[in-house]
Amino acid sequence: AALCRVCGCLGPRVCGRCRRAAYCGPEHQALDWRRGHRRACGQLAAGDDSVDGIPEHNEFLFPEYEILIEAEEPEFPADSGVDRSDEQGAVDTSKDLKEQEELRAPGSAACQSLDEETLEAMAKHETEEDKIFQMFKERVAAEPEQIIRYCRGGEGPIWVSGENIPEEKDIPNCLCGAKRVFEFQIMPQLLNHLQVDSLGESMDWGTLVVYTCADNCGEGNAYLEEFIWKQDFSAGSS
């Protein structure tokens, strides 16, 4: 099978001029054209085999790694009796109340010295969005090298934001008619390993969540279409 000379994936498209350079899609064809194929394409079209016009662009290809599969260790032992959410909430709440009382006090120096930027930061402090992102950062800090979290049918994904979270109606059923369930999510740490900035036009995501057929339909080795939900660090797309 012809492979895209930019990324190495299946390349069903070919250059319309030389008919020898294969691509996965128009984006990589345009990228390769700008990065040098335009200079060799005419000679290749004329049948000049001495032209090295179909090299592998190693600067485009993602580096390869081995993925190690390990069970994720719980942050706290099951028998520790520590309720992290309640304990954290109690500490944060009392701290916030104390700060608010100090700010309300007549003649408070804090009230007199607060500028607009500080007030804006305080207004956003401890919002629900902050709590969700903080929880995400804590889980990532526990496993900083983790690129995939797999938990089919169990604990749901860890979201990076309180916005753009899909509801059940947003996840389409499988082509066989069965519902799709959460299977795994791709973490943003993968972007560092892929070195995507070397492409010139970087890609980005907060997390990619994959939902697959609950009945695990399909037979053989054929690829089946599943559903992926993209959540950014800032809301806006799915």
JSON list of C-alpha atoms in Angstrom, two decimals:
[
{"chain": "A", "resi": 1, "resn": "ALA", "atom": "CA", "xyz": [0.00, 0.00, 0.00]},
{"chain": "A", "resi": 2, "resn": "ALA", "atom": "CA", "xyz": [1.16, 3.51, -0.77]},
{"chain": "A", "resi": 3, "resn": "LEU", "atom": "CA", "xyz": [2.07, 5.48, 2.34]},
{"chain": "A", "resi": 4, "resn": "CYS", "atom": "CA", "xyz": [1.96, 9.22, 2.87]},
{"chain": "A", "resi": 5, "resn": "ARG", "atom": "CA", "xyz": [5.50, 10.54, 2.42]},
{"chain": "A", "resi": 6, "resn": "VAL", "atom": "CA", "xyz": [4.91, 13.08, 5.17]},
{"chain": "A", "resi": 7, "resn": "CYS", "atom": "CA", "xyz": [3.49, 11.06, 8.07]},
{"chain": "A", "resi": 8, "resn": "GLY", "atom": "CA", "xyz": [3.77, 7.43, 6.99]},
{"chain": "A", "resi": 9, "resn": "CYS", "atom": "CA", "xyz": [0.02, 6.72, 7.24]},
{"chain": "A", "resi": 10, "resn": "LEU", "atom": "CA", "xyz": [-2.02, 5.20, 4.43]},
{"chain": "A", "resi": 11, "resn": "GLY", "atom": "CA", "xyz": [-1.72, 7.43, 1.35]},
{"chain": "A", "resi": 12, "resn": "PRO", "atom": "CA", "xyz": [-4.72, 7.05, -0.97]},
{"chain": "A", "resi": 13, "resn": "ARG", "atom": "CA", "xyz": [-4.05, 10.40, -2.67]},
{"chain": "A", "resi": 14, "resn": "VAL", "atom": "CA", "xyz": [-1.24, 10.95, -5.16]},
{"chain": "A", "resi": 15, "resn": "CYS", "atom": "CA", "xyz": [0.29, 14.05, -6.66]},
{"chain": "A", "resi": 16, "resn": "GLY", "atom": "CA", "xyz": [-1.75, 14.90, -9.76]},
{"chain": "A", "resi": 17, "resn": "ARG", "atom": "CA", "xyz": [1.34, 15.97, -11.66]},
{"chain": "A", "resi": 18, "resn": "CYS", "atom": "CA", "xyz": [4.00, 13.31, -11.10]},
{"chain": "A", "resi": 19, "resn": "ARG", "atom": "CA", "xyz": [1.60, 10.56, -9.91]},
{"chain": "A", "resi": 20, "resn": "ARG", "atom": "CA", "xyz": [4.38, 9.19, -7.71]},
{"chain": "A", "resi": 21, "resn": "ALA", "atom": "CA", "xyz": [4.18, 11.00, -4.38]},
{"chain": "A", "resi": 22, "resn": "ALA", "atom": "CA", "xyz": [1.43, 9.63, -2.12]},
{"chain": "A", "resi": 23, "resn": "TYR", "atom": "CA", "xyz": [-0.34, 11.49, 0.68]},
{"chain": "A", "resi": 24, "resn": "CYS", "atom": "CA", "xyz": [-2.93, 10.84, 3.36]},
{"chain": "A", "resi": 25, "resn": "GLY", "atom": "CA", "xyz": [-4.80, 14.06, 2.57]},
{"chain": "A", "resi": 26, "resn": "PRO", "atom": "CA", "xyz": [-4.59, 17.56, 1.11]},
{"chain": "A", "resi": 27, "resn": "GLU", "atom": "CA", "xyz": [-2.99, 19.10, 4.21]},
{"chain": "A", "resi": 28, "resn": "HIS", "atom": "CA", "xyz": [0.14, 16.96, 3.99]},
{"chain": "A", "resi": 29, "resn": "GLN", "atom": "CA", "xyz": [0.26, 17.28, 0.22]},
{"chain": "A", "resi": 30, "resn": "ALA", "atom": "CA", "xyz": [0.31, 21.07, 0.56]},
{"chain": "A", "resi": 31, "resn": "LEU", "atom": "CA", "xyz": [2.92, 20.88, 3.33]},
{"chain": "A", "resi": 32, "resn": "ASP", "atom": "CA", "xyz": [5.20, 18.68, 1.24]},
{"chain": "A", "resi": 33, "resn": "TRP", "atom": "CA", "xyz": [4.76, 20.93, -1.79]},
{"chain": "A", "resi": 34, "resn": "ARG", "atom": "CA", "xyz": [5.98, 23.92, 0.20]},
{"chain": "A", "resi": 35, "resn": "ARG", "atom": "CA", "xyz": [8.87, 21.95, 1.70]},
{"chain": "A", "resi": 36, "resn": "GLY", "atom": "CA", "xyz": [10.45, 20.88, -1.58]},
{"chain": "A", "resi": 37, "resn": "HIS", "atom": "CA", "xyz": [8.28, 18.61, -3.73]},
{"chain": "A", "resi": 38, "resn": "ARG", "atom": "CA", "xyz": [7.52, 21.46, -6.11]},
{"chain": "A", "resi": 39, "resn": "ARG", "atom": "CA", "xyz": [11.17, 21.54, -7.22]},
{"chain": "A", "resi": 40, "resn": "ALA", "atom": "CA", "xyz": [11.33, 17.86, -8.19]},
{"chain": "A", "resi": 41, "resn": "CYS", "atom": "CA", "xyz": [7.76, 17.26, -9.29]},
{"chain": "A", "resi": 42, "resn": "GLY", "atom": "CA", "xyz": [8.18, 18.42, -12.91]},
{"chain": "A", "resi": 43, "resn": "GLN", "atom": "CA", "xyz": [11.23, 16.25, -13.51]},
{"chain": "A", "resi": 44, "resn": "LEU", "atom": "CA", "xyz": [9.53, 13.24, -11.97]},
{"chain": "A", "resi": 45, "resn": "ALA", "atom": "CA", "xyz": [6.52, 13.81, -14.20]},
{"chain": "A", "resi": 46, "resn": "ALA", "atom": "CA", "xyz": [8.89, 13.74, -17.20]},
{"chain": "A", "resi": 47, "resn": "GLY", "atom": "CA", "xyz": [10.16, 10.32, -16.12]},
{"chain": "A", "resi": 48, "resn": "ASP", "atom": "CA", "xyz": [13.58, 11.36, -14.82]},
{"chain": "A", "resi": 49, "resn": "ASP", "atom": "CA", "xyz": [14.33, 8.59, -12.31]},
{"chain": "A", "resi": 50, "resn": "SER", "atom": "CA", "xyz": [17.65, 10.16, -11.39]},
{"chain": "A", "resi": 51, "resn": "VAL", "atom": "CA", "xyz": [15.84, 12.82, -9.39]},
{"chain": "A", "resi": 52, "resn": "ASP", "atom": "CA", "xyz": [15.57, 12.02, -5.70]},
{"chain": "A", "resi": 53, "resn": "GLY", "atom": "CA", "xyz": [12.12, 13.49, -5.47]},
{"chain": "A", "resi": 54, "resn": "ILE", "atom": "CA", "xyz": [10.39, 10.99, -3.19]},
{"chain": "A", "resi": 55, "resn": "PRO", "atom": "CA", "xyz": [12.48, 11.00, -0.02]},
{"chain": "A", "resi": 56, "resn": "GLU", "atom": "CA", "xyz": [11.08, 10.27, 3.38]},
{"chain": "A", "resi": 57, "resn": "HIS", "atom": "CA", "xyz": [10.81, 13.53, 5.29]},
{"chain": "A", "resi": 58, "resn": "ASN", "atom": "CA", "xyz": [12.09, 12.40, 8.66]},
{"chain": "A", "resi": 59, "resn": "GLU", "atom": "CA", "xyz": [11.54, 15.86, 10.11]},
{"chain": "A", "resi": 60, "resn": "PHE", "atom": "CA", "xyz": [7.82, 15.31, 9.55]},
{"chain": "A", "resi": 61, "resn": "LEU", "atom": "CA", "xyz": [7.52, 11.79, 10.93]},
{"chain": "A", "resi": 62, "resn": "PHE", "atom": "CA", "xyz": [6.61, 11.37, 14.58]},
{"chain": "A", "resi": 63, "resn": "PRO", "atom": "CA", "xyz": [9.20, 9.55, 16.71]},
{"chain": "A", "resi": 64, "resn": "GLU", "atom": "CA", "xyz": [8.37, 5.98, 17.69]},
{"chain": "A", "resi": 65, "resn": "TYR", "atom": "CA", "xyz": [8.18, 4.75, 21.27]},
{"chain": "A", "resi": 66, "resn": "GLU", "atom": "CA", "xyz": [7.27, 1.62, 23.15]},
{"chain": "A", "resi": 67, "resn": "ILE", "atom": "CA", "xyz": [4.13, 1.98, 25.28]},
{"chain": "A", "resi": 68, "resn": "LEU", "atom": "CA", "xyz": [4.33, 0.27, 28.67]},
{"chain": "A", "resi": 69, "resn": "ILE", "atom": "CA", "xyz": [1.05, -0.82, 30.25]},
{"chain": "A", "resi": 70, "resn": "GLU", "atom": "CA", "xyz": [0.80, -0.56, 34.02]},
{"chain": "A", "resi": 71, "resn": "ALA", "atom": "CA", "xyz": [-2.04, -0.34, 36.53]},
{"chain": "A", "resi": 72, "resn": "GLU", "atom": "CA", "xyz": [-2.55, 3.13, 37.93]},
{"chain": "A", "resi": 73, "resn": "GLU", "atom": "CA", "xyz": [-1.80, 3.26, 41.63]},
{"chain": "A", "resi": 74, "resn": "PRO", "atom": "CA", "xyz": [-4.49, 4.89, 43.80]},
{"chain": "A", "resi": 75, "resn": "GLU", "atom": "CA", "xyz": [-3.50, 8.27, 45.20]},
{"chain": "A", "resi": 76, "resn": "PHE", "atom": "CA", "xyz": [-4.63, 7.20, 48.68]},
{"chain": "A", "resi": 77, "resn": "PRO", "atom": "CA", "xyz": [-4.92, 3.62, 50.03]},
{"chain": "A", "resi": 78, "resn": "ALA", "atom": "CA", "xyz": [-8.49, 2.37, 50.17]},
{"chain": "A", "resi": 79, "resn": "ASP", "atom": "CA", "xyz": [-8.29, 1.82, 53.94]},
{"chain": "A", "resi": 80, "resn": "SER", "atom": "CA", "xyz": [-6.67, 5.15, 54.80]},
{"chain": "A", "resi": 81, "resn": "GLY", "atom": "CA", "xyz": [-10.01, 6.71, 55.67]},
{"chain": "A", "resi": 82, "resn": "VAL", "atom": "CA", "xyz": [-8.97, 9.97, 54.02]},
{"chain": "A", "resi": 83, "resn": "ASP", "atom": "CA", "xyz": [-11.69, 11.75, 52.09]},
{"chain": "A", "resi": 84, "resn": "ARG", "atom": "CA", "xyz": [-9.55, 14.04, 49.98]},
{"chain": "A", "resi": 85, "resn": "SER", "atom": "CA", "xyz": [-12.37, 16.05, 48.47]},
{"chain": "A", "resi": 86, "resn": "ASP", "atom": "CA", "xyz": [-14.03, 16.80, 51.81]},
{"chain": "A", "resi": 87, "resn": "GLU", "atom": "CA", "xyz": [-10.77, 17.57, 53.55]},
{"chain": "A", "resi": 88, "resn": "GLN", "atom": "CA", "xyz": [-9.58, 19.87, 50.76]},
{"chain": "A", "resi": 89, "resn": "GLY", "atom": "CA", "xyz": [-12.95, 21.56, 50.56]},
{"chain": "A", "resi": 90, "resn": "ALA", "atom": "CA", "xyz": [-13.02, 22.26, 54.30]},
{"chain": "A", "resi": 91, "resn": "VAL", "atom": "CA", "xyz": [-9.56, 23.79, 54.25]},
{"chain": "A", "resi": 92, "resn": "ASP", "atom": "CA", "xyz": [-10.22, 25.90, 51.18]},
{"chain": "A", "resi": 93, "resn": "THR", "atom": "CA", "xyz": [-13.60, 27.10, 52.42]},
{"chain": "A", "resi": 94, "resn": "SER", "atom": "CA", "xyz": [-12.35, 28.25, 55.82]},
{"chain": "A", "resi": 95, "resn": "LYS", "atom": "CA", "xyz": [-9.45, 30.03, 54.16]},
{"chain": "A", "resi": 96, "resn": "ASP", "atom": "CA", "xyz": [-11.76, 31.80, 51.74]},
{"chain": "A", "resi": 97, "resn": "LEU", "atom": "CA", "xyz": [-14.12, 32.88, 54.53]},
{"chain": "A", "resi": 98, "resn": "LYS", "atom": "CA", "xyz": [-11.24, 34.31, 56.52]},
{"chain": "A", "resi": 99, "resn": "GLU", "atom": "CA", "xyz": [-9.98, 36.25, 53.51]},
{"chain": "A", "resi": 100, "resn": "GLN", "atom": "CA", "xyz": [-13.46, 37.59, 52.77]},
{"chain": "A", "resi": 101, "resn": "GLU", "atom": "CA", "xyz": [-13.94, 38.77, 56.37]},
{"chain": "A", "resi": 102, "resn": "GLU", "atom": "CA", "xyz": [-10.62, 40.60, 56.29]},
{"chain": "A", "resi": 103, "resn": "LEU", "atom": "CA", "xyz": [-11.54, 42.31, 53.04]},
{"chain": "A", "resi": 104, "resn": "ARG", "atom": "CA", "xyz": [-14.92, 43.40, 54.39]},
{"chain": "A", "resi": 105, "resn": "ALA", "atom": "CA", "xyz": [-13.40, 44.95, 57.55]},
{"chain": "A", "resi": 106, "resn": "PRO", "atom": "CA", "xyz": [-13.68, 48.78, 57.62]},
{"chain": "A", "resi": 107, "resn": "GLY", "atom": "CA", "xyz": [-10.45, 50.49, 56.78]},
{"chain": "A", "resi": 108, "resn": "SER", "atom": "CA", "xyz": [-8.85, 47.28, 55.69]},
{"chain": "A", "resi": 109, "resn": "ALA", "atom": "CA", "xyz": [-5.48, 47.90, 54.11]},
{"chain": "A", "resi": 110, "resn": "ALA", "atom": "CA", "xyz": [-6.10, 45.03, 51.74]},
{"chain": "A", "resi": 111, "resn": "CYS", "atom": "CA", "xyz": [-9.23, 46.70, 50.35]},
{"chain": "A", "resi": 112, "resn": "GLN", "atom": "CA", "xyz": [-7.41, 49.97, 49.83]},
{"chain": "A", "resi": 113, "resn": "SER", "atom": "CA", "xyz": [-4.48, 48.43, 47.96]},
{"chain": "A", "resi": 114, "resn": "LEU", "atom": "CA", "xyz": [-6.23, 45.97, 45.63]},
{"chain": "A", "resi": 115, "resn": "ASP", "atom": "CA", "xyz": [-5.86, 46.84, 41.97]},
{"chain": "A", "resi": 116, "resn": "GLU", "atom": "CA", "xyz": [-8.12, 45.76, 39.13]},
{"chain": "A", "resi": 117, "resn": "GLU", "atom": "CA", "xyz": [-5.93, 42.83, 38.14]},
{"chain": "A", "resi": 118, "resn": "THR", "atom": "CA", "xyz": [-5.91, 41.43, 41.67]},
{"chain": "A", "resi": 119, "resn": "LEU", "atom": "CA", "xyz": [-9.67, 41.79, 41.98]},
{"chain": "A", "resi": 120, "resn": "GLU", "atom": "CA", "xyz": [-10.16, 39.97, 38.71]},
{"chain": "A", "resi": 121, "resn": "ALA", "atom": "CA", "xyz": [-7.92, 37.13, 39.87]},
{"chain": "A", "resi": 122, "resn": "MET", "atom": "CA", "xyz": [-9.85, 36.84, 43.12]},
{"chain": "A", "resi": 123, "resn": "ALA", "atom": "CA", "xyz": [-13.16, 36.77, 41.28]},
{"chain": "A", "resi": 124, "resn": "LYS", "atom": "CA", "xyz": [-12.00, 33.70, 39.38]},
{"chain": "A", "resi": 125, "resn": "HIS", "atom": "CA", "xyz": [-10.49, 32.01, 42.45]},
{"chain": "A", "resi": 126, "resn": "GLU", "atom": "CA", "xyz": [-11.94, 28.66, 43.45]},
{"chain": "A", "resi": 127, "resn": "THR", "atom": "CA", "xyz": [-14.51, 28.56, 40.69]},
{"chain": "A", "resi": 128, "resn": "GLU", "atom": "CA", "xyz": [-15.82, 25.19, 39.62]},
{"chain": "A", "resi": 129, "resn": "GLU", "atom": "CA", "xyz": [-13.63, 25.41, 36.53]},
{"chain": "A", "resi": 130, "resn": "ASP", "atom": "CA", "xyz": [-10.53, 25.89, 38.68]},
{"chain": "A", "resi": 131, "resn": "LYS", "atom": "CA", "xyz": [-11.39, 22.86, 40.81]},
{"chain": "A", "resi": 132, "resn": "ILE", "atom": "CA", "xyz": [-11.81, 20.60, 37.78]},
{"chain": "A", "resi": 133, "resn": "PHE", "atom": "CA", "xyz": [-8.54, 21.73, 36.25]},
{"chain": "A", "resi": 134, "resn": "GLN", "atom": "CA", "xyz": [-6.75, 21.43, 39.60]},
{"chain": "A", "resi": 135, "resn": "MET", "atom": "CA", "xyz": [-7.99, 17.84, 39.94]},
{"chain": "A", "resi": 136, "resn": "PHE", "atom": "CA", "xyz": [-6.71, 17.12, 36.43]},
{"chain": "A", "resi": 137, "resn": "LYS", "atom": "CA", "xyz": [-3.29, 18.55, 37.25]},
{"chain": "A", "resi": 138, "resn": "GLU", "atom": "CA", "xyz": [-3.07, 16.45, 40.42]},
{"chain": "A", "resi": 139, "resn": "ARG", "atom": "CA", "xyz": [-3.81, 13.24, 38.52]},
{"chain": "A", "resi": 140, "resn": "VAL", "atom": "CA", "xyz": [-1.28, 14.16, 35.84]},
{"chain": "A", "resi": 141, "resn": "ALA", "atom": "CA", "xyz": [1.37, 14.99, 38.44]},
{"chain": "A", "resi": 142, "resn": "ALA", "atom": "CA", "xyz": [0.97, 11.49, 39.92]},
{"chain": "A", "resi": 143, "resn": "GLU", "atom": "CA", "xyz": [1.76, 9.90, 36.53]},
{"chain": "A", "resi": 144, "resn": "PRO", "atom": "CA", "xyz": [3.62, 12.56, 34.50]},
{"chain": "A", "resi": 145, "resn": "GLU", "atom": "CA", "xyz": [4.65, 10.13, 31.74]},
{"chain": "A", "resi": 146, "resn": "GLN", "atom": "CA", "xyz": [1.15, 8.72, 31.21]},
{"chain": "A", "resi": 147, "resn": "ILE", "atom": "CA", "xyz": [-0.10, 9.20, 27.66]},
{"chain": "A", "resi": 148, "resn": "ILE", "atom": "CA", "xyz": [-3.19, 6.93, 27.68]},
{"chain": "A", "resi": 149, "resn": "ARG", "atom": "CA", "xyz": [-5.68, 6.19, 30.45]},
{"chain": "A", "resi": 150, "resn": "TYR", "atom": "CA", "xyz": [-7.59, 2.95, 29.74]},
{"chain": "A", "resi": 151, "resn": "CYS", "atom": "CA", "xyz": [-10.68, 2.07, 31.76]},
{"chain": "A", "resi": 152, "resn": "ARG", "atom": "CA", "xyz": [-13.35, 0.50, 29.59]},
{"chain": "A", "resi": 153, "resn": "GLY", "atom": "CA", "xyz": [-16.77, 0.61, 31.20]},
{"chain": "A", "resi": 154, "resn": "GLY", "atom": "CA", "xyz": [-15.37, 1.79, 34.54]},
{"chain": "A", "resi": 155, "resn": "GLU", "atom": "CA", "xyz": [-14.32, 5.17, 35.86]},
{"chain": "A", "resi": 156, "resn": "GLY", "atom": "CA", "xyz": [-15.02, 7.89, 33.34]},
{"chain": "A", "resi": 157, "resn": "PRO", "atom": "CA", "xyz": [-12.43, 10.20, 31.80]},
{"chain": "A", "resi": 158, "resn": "ILE", "atom": "CA", "xyz": [-10.60, 12.93, 33.69]},
{"chain": "A", "resi": 159, "resn": "TRP", "atom": "CA", "xyz": [-11.73, 16.21, 32.17]},
{"chain": "A", "resi": 160, "resn": "VAL", "atom": "CA", "xyz": [-9.49, 19.26, 31.86]},
{"chain": "A", "resi": 161, "resn": "SER", "atom": "CA", "xyz": [-12.39, 21.70, 31.90]},
{"chain": "A", "resi": 162, "resn": "GLY", "atom": "CA", "xyz": [-15.93, 21.98, 33.20]},
{"chain": "A", "resi": 163, "resn": "GLU", "atom": "CA", "xyz": [-17.09, 23.10, 29.77]},
{"chain": "A", "resi": 164, "resn": "ASN", "atom": "CA", "xyz": [-17.55, 21.08, 26.61]},
{"chain": "A", "resi": 165, "resn": "ILE", "atom": "CA", "xyz": [-18.20, 17.83, 28.50]},
{"chain": "A", "resi": 166, "resn": "PRO", "atom": "CA", "xyz": [-20.47, 15.57, 26.43]},
{"chain": "A", "resi": 167, "resn": "GLU", "atom": "CA", "xyz": [-23.81, 14.36, 27.68]},
{"chain": "A", "resi": 168, "resn": "GLU", "atom": "CA", "xyz": [-25.10, 10.89, 26.93]},
{"chain": "A", "resi": 169, "resn": "LYS", "atom": "CA", "xyz": [-27.11, 12.19, 23.97]},
{"chain": "A", "resi": 170, "resn": "ASP", "atom": "CA", "xyz": [-23.93, 13.65, 22.46]},
{"chain": "A", "resi": 171, "resn": "ILE", "atom": "CA", "xyz": [-22.32, 10.21, 22.07]},
{"chain": "A", "resi": 172, "resn": "PRO", "atom": "CA", "xyz": [-23.81, 8.55, 18.96]},
{"chain": "A", "resi": 173, "resn": "ASN", "atom": "CA", "xyz": [-24.66, 4.88, 18.98]},
{"chain": "A", "resi": 174, "resn": "CYS", "atom": "CA", "xyz": [-22.45, 2.40, 17.20]},
{"chain": "A", "resi": 175, "resn": "LEU", "atom": "CA", "xyz": [-23.30, 1.50, 13.59]},
{"chain": "A", "resi": 176, "resn": "CYS", "atom": "CA", "xyz": [-24.67, -1.80, 14.93]},
{"chain": "A", "resi": 177, "resn": "GLY", "atom": "CA", "xyz": [-27.17, 0.12, 17.08]},
{"chain": "A", "resi": 178, "resn": "ALA", "atom": "CA", "xyz": [-25.53, -0.48, 20.47]},
{"chain": "A", "resi": 179, "resn": "LYS", "atom": "CA", "xyz": [-24.48, 2.37, 22.72]},
{"chain": "A", "resi": 180, "resn": "ARG", "atom": "CA", "xyz": [-20.90, 3.49, 22.87]},
{"chain": "A", "resi": 181, "resn": "VAL", "atom": "CA", "xyz": [-19.07, 3.56, 26.22]},
{"chain": "A", "resi": 182, "resn": "PHE", "atom": "CA", "xyz": [-15.90, 5.25, 27.39]},
{"chain": "A", "resi": 183, "resn": "GLU", "atom": "CA", "xyz": [-12.85, 3.09, 26.75]},
{"chain": "A", "resi": 184, "resn": "PHE", "atom": "CA", "xyz": [-9.74, 5.26, 26.95]},
{"chain": "A", "resi": 185, "resn": "GLN", "atom": "CA", "xyz": [-8.48, 8.82, 26.78]},
{"chain": "A", "resi": 186, "resn": "ILE", "atom": "CA", "xyz": [-5.33, 10.27, 25.26]},
{"chain": "A", "resi": 187, "resn": "MET", "atom": "CA", "xyz": [-3.52, 12.66, 27.56]},
{"chain": "A", "resi": 188, "resn": "PRO", "atom": "CA", "xyz": [-1.89, 15.95, 26.51]},
{"chain": "A", "resi": 189, "resn": "GLN", "atom": "CA", "xyz": [1.55, 14.66, 27.58]},
{"chain": "A", "resi": 190, "resn": "LEU", "atom": "CA", "xyz": [1.66, 12.82, 24.26]},
{"chain": "A", "resi": 191, "resn": "LEU", "atom": "CA", "xyz": [2.14, 16.16, 22.50]},
{"chain": "A", "resi": 192, "resn": "ASN", "atom": "CA", "xyz": [5.54, 16.58, 24.16]},
{"chain": "A", "resi": 193, "resn": "HIS", "atom": "CA", "xyz": [6.72, 13.17, 22.99]},
{"chain": "A", "resi": 194, "resn": "LEU", "atom": "CA", "xyz": [5.48, 13.71, 19.42]},
{"chain": "A", "resi": 195, "resn": "GLN", "atom": "CA", "xyz": [7.33, 17.04, 19.16]},
{"chain": "A", "resi": 196, "resn": "VAL", "atom": "CA", "xyz": [4.46, 18.48, 17.12]},
{"chain": "A", "resi": 197, "resn": "ASP", "atom": "CA", "xyz": [5.94, 21.97, 17.02]},
{"chain": "A", "resi": 198, "resn": "SER", "atom": "CA", "xyz": [8.49, 20.73, 14.49]},
{"chain": "A", "resi": 199, "resn": "LEU", "atom": "CA", "xyz": [5.72, 20.66, 11.88]},
{"chain": "A", "resi": 200, "resn": "GLY", "atom": "CA", "xyz": [5.48, 24.44, 11.88]},
{"chain": "A", "resi": 201, "resn": "GLU", "atom": "CA", "xyz": [1.73, 24.30, 12.51]},
{"chain": "A", "resi": 202, "resn": "SER", "atom": "CA", "xyz": [1.28, 22.80, 15.95]},
{"chain": "A", "resi": 203, "resn": "MET", "atom": "CA", "xyz": [-1.66, 20.65, 17.07]},
{"chain": "A", "resi": 204, "resn": "ASP", "atom": "CA", "xyz": [-3.09, 20.84, 20.55]},
{"chain": "A", "resi": 205, "resn": "TRP", "atom": "CA", "xyz": [-5.71, 19.26, 22.80]},
{"chain": "A", "resi": 206, "resn": "GLY", "atom": "CA", "xyz": [-6.62, 19.04, 26.46]},
{"chain": "A", "resi": 207, "resn": "THR", "atom": "CA", "xyz": [-7.72, 15.41, 26.19]},
{"chain": "A", "resi": 208, "resn": "LEU", "atom": "CA", "xyz": [-9.06, 13.07, 23.50]},
{"chain": "A", "resi": 209, "resn": "VAL", "atom": "CA", "xyz": [-11.75, 10.72, 24.80]},
{"chain": "A", "resi": 210, "resn": "VAL", "atom": "CA", "xyz": [-12.61, 7.59, 22.81]},
{"chain": "A", "resi": 211, "resn": "TYR", "atom": "CA", "xyz": [-15.98, 5.84, 23.06]},
{"chain": "A", "resi": 212, "resn": "THR", "atom": "CA", "xyz": [-16.39, 2.35, 21.60]},
{"chain": "A", "resi": 213, "resn": "CYS", "atom": "CA", "xyz": [-19.22, -0.11, 21.03]},
{"chain": "A", "resi": 214, "resn": "ALA", "atom": "CA", "xyz": [-20.58, -1.53, 24.29]},
{"chain": "A", "resi": 215, "resn": "ASP", "atom": "CA", "xyz": [-21.27, -4.84, 22.52]},
{"chain": "A", "resi": 216, "resn": "ASN", "atom": "CA", "xyz": [-17.80, -4.95, 20.96]},
{"chain": "A", "resi": 217, "resn": "CYS", "atom": "CA", "xyz": [-19.31, -5.68, 17.58]},
{"chain": "A", "resi": 218, "resn": "GLY", "atom": "CA", "xyz": [-17.37, -6.70, 14.51]},
{"chain": "A", "resi": 219, "resn": "GLU", "atom": "CA", "xyz": [-15.31, -9.71, 13.57]},
{"chain": "A", "resi": 220, "resn": "GLY", "atom": "CA", "xyz": [-11.90, -10.24, 12.06]},
{"chain": "A", "resi": 221, "resn": "ASN", "atom": "CA", "xyz": [-9.19, -7.62, 11.77]},
{"chain": "A", "resi": 222, "resn": "ALA", "atom": "CA", "xyz": [-11.16, -4.92, 9.97]},
{"chain": "A", "resi": 223, "resn": "TYR", "atom": "CA", "xyz": [-11.11, -1.41, 11.44]},
{"chain": "A", "resi": 224, "resn": "LEU", "atom": "CA", "xyz": [-14.44, -0.20, 12.81]},
{"chain": "A", "resi": 225, "resn": "GLU", "atom": "CA", "xyz": [-15.53, 3.39, 13.15]},
{"chain": "A", "resi": 226, "resn": "GLU", "atom": "CA", "xyz": [-15.72, 4.64, 16.73]},
{"chain": "A", "resi": 227, "resn": "PHE", "atom": "CA", "xyz": [-16.30, 8.06, 18.30]},
{"chain": "A", "resi": 228, "resn": "ILE", "atom": "CA", "xyz": [-13.78, 10.52, 19.71]},
{"chain": "A", "resi": 229, "resn": "TRP", "atom": "CA", "xyz": [-14.52, 13.67, 21.73]},
{"chain": "A", "resi": 230, "resn": "LYS", "atom": "CA", "xyz": [-11.90, 16.43, 21.77]},
{"chain": "A", "resi": 231, "resn": "GLN", "atom": "CA", "xyz": [-11.81, 18.73, 24.75]},
{"chain": "A", "resi": 232, "resn": "ASP", "atom": "CA", "xyz": [-9.48, 21.71, 24.71]},
{"chain": "A", "resi": 233, "resn": "PHE", "atom": "CA", "xyz": [-8.01, 23.47, 27.71]},
{"chain": "A", "resi": 234, "resn": "SER", "atom": "CA", "xyz": [-10.15, 26.41, 26.61]},
{"chain": "A", "resi": 235, "resn": "ALA", "atom": "CA", "xyz": [-13.73, 25.64, 25.59]},
{"chain": "A", "resi": 236, "resn": "GLY", "atom": "CA", "xyz": [-14.68, 25.94, 21.95]},
{"chain": "A", "resi": 237, "resn": "SER", "atom": "CA", "xyz": [-14.56, 22.74, 19.92]},
{"chain": "A", "resi": 238, "resn": "SER", "atom": "CA", "xyz": [-15.41, 19.05, 20.09]}
]
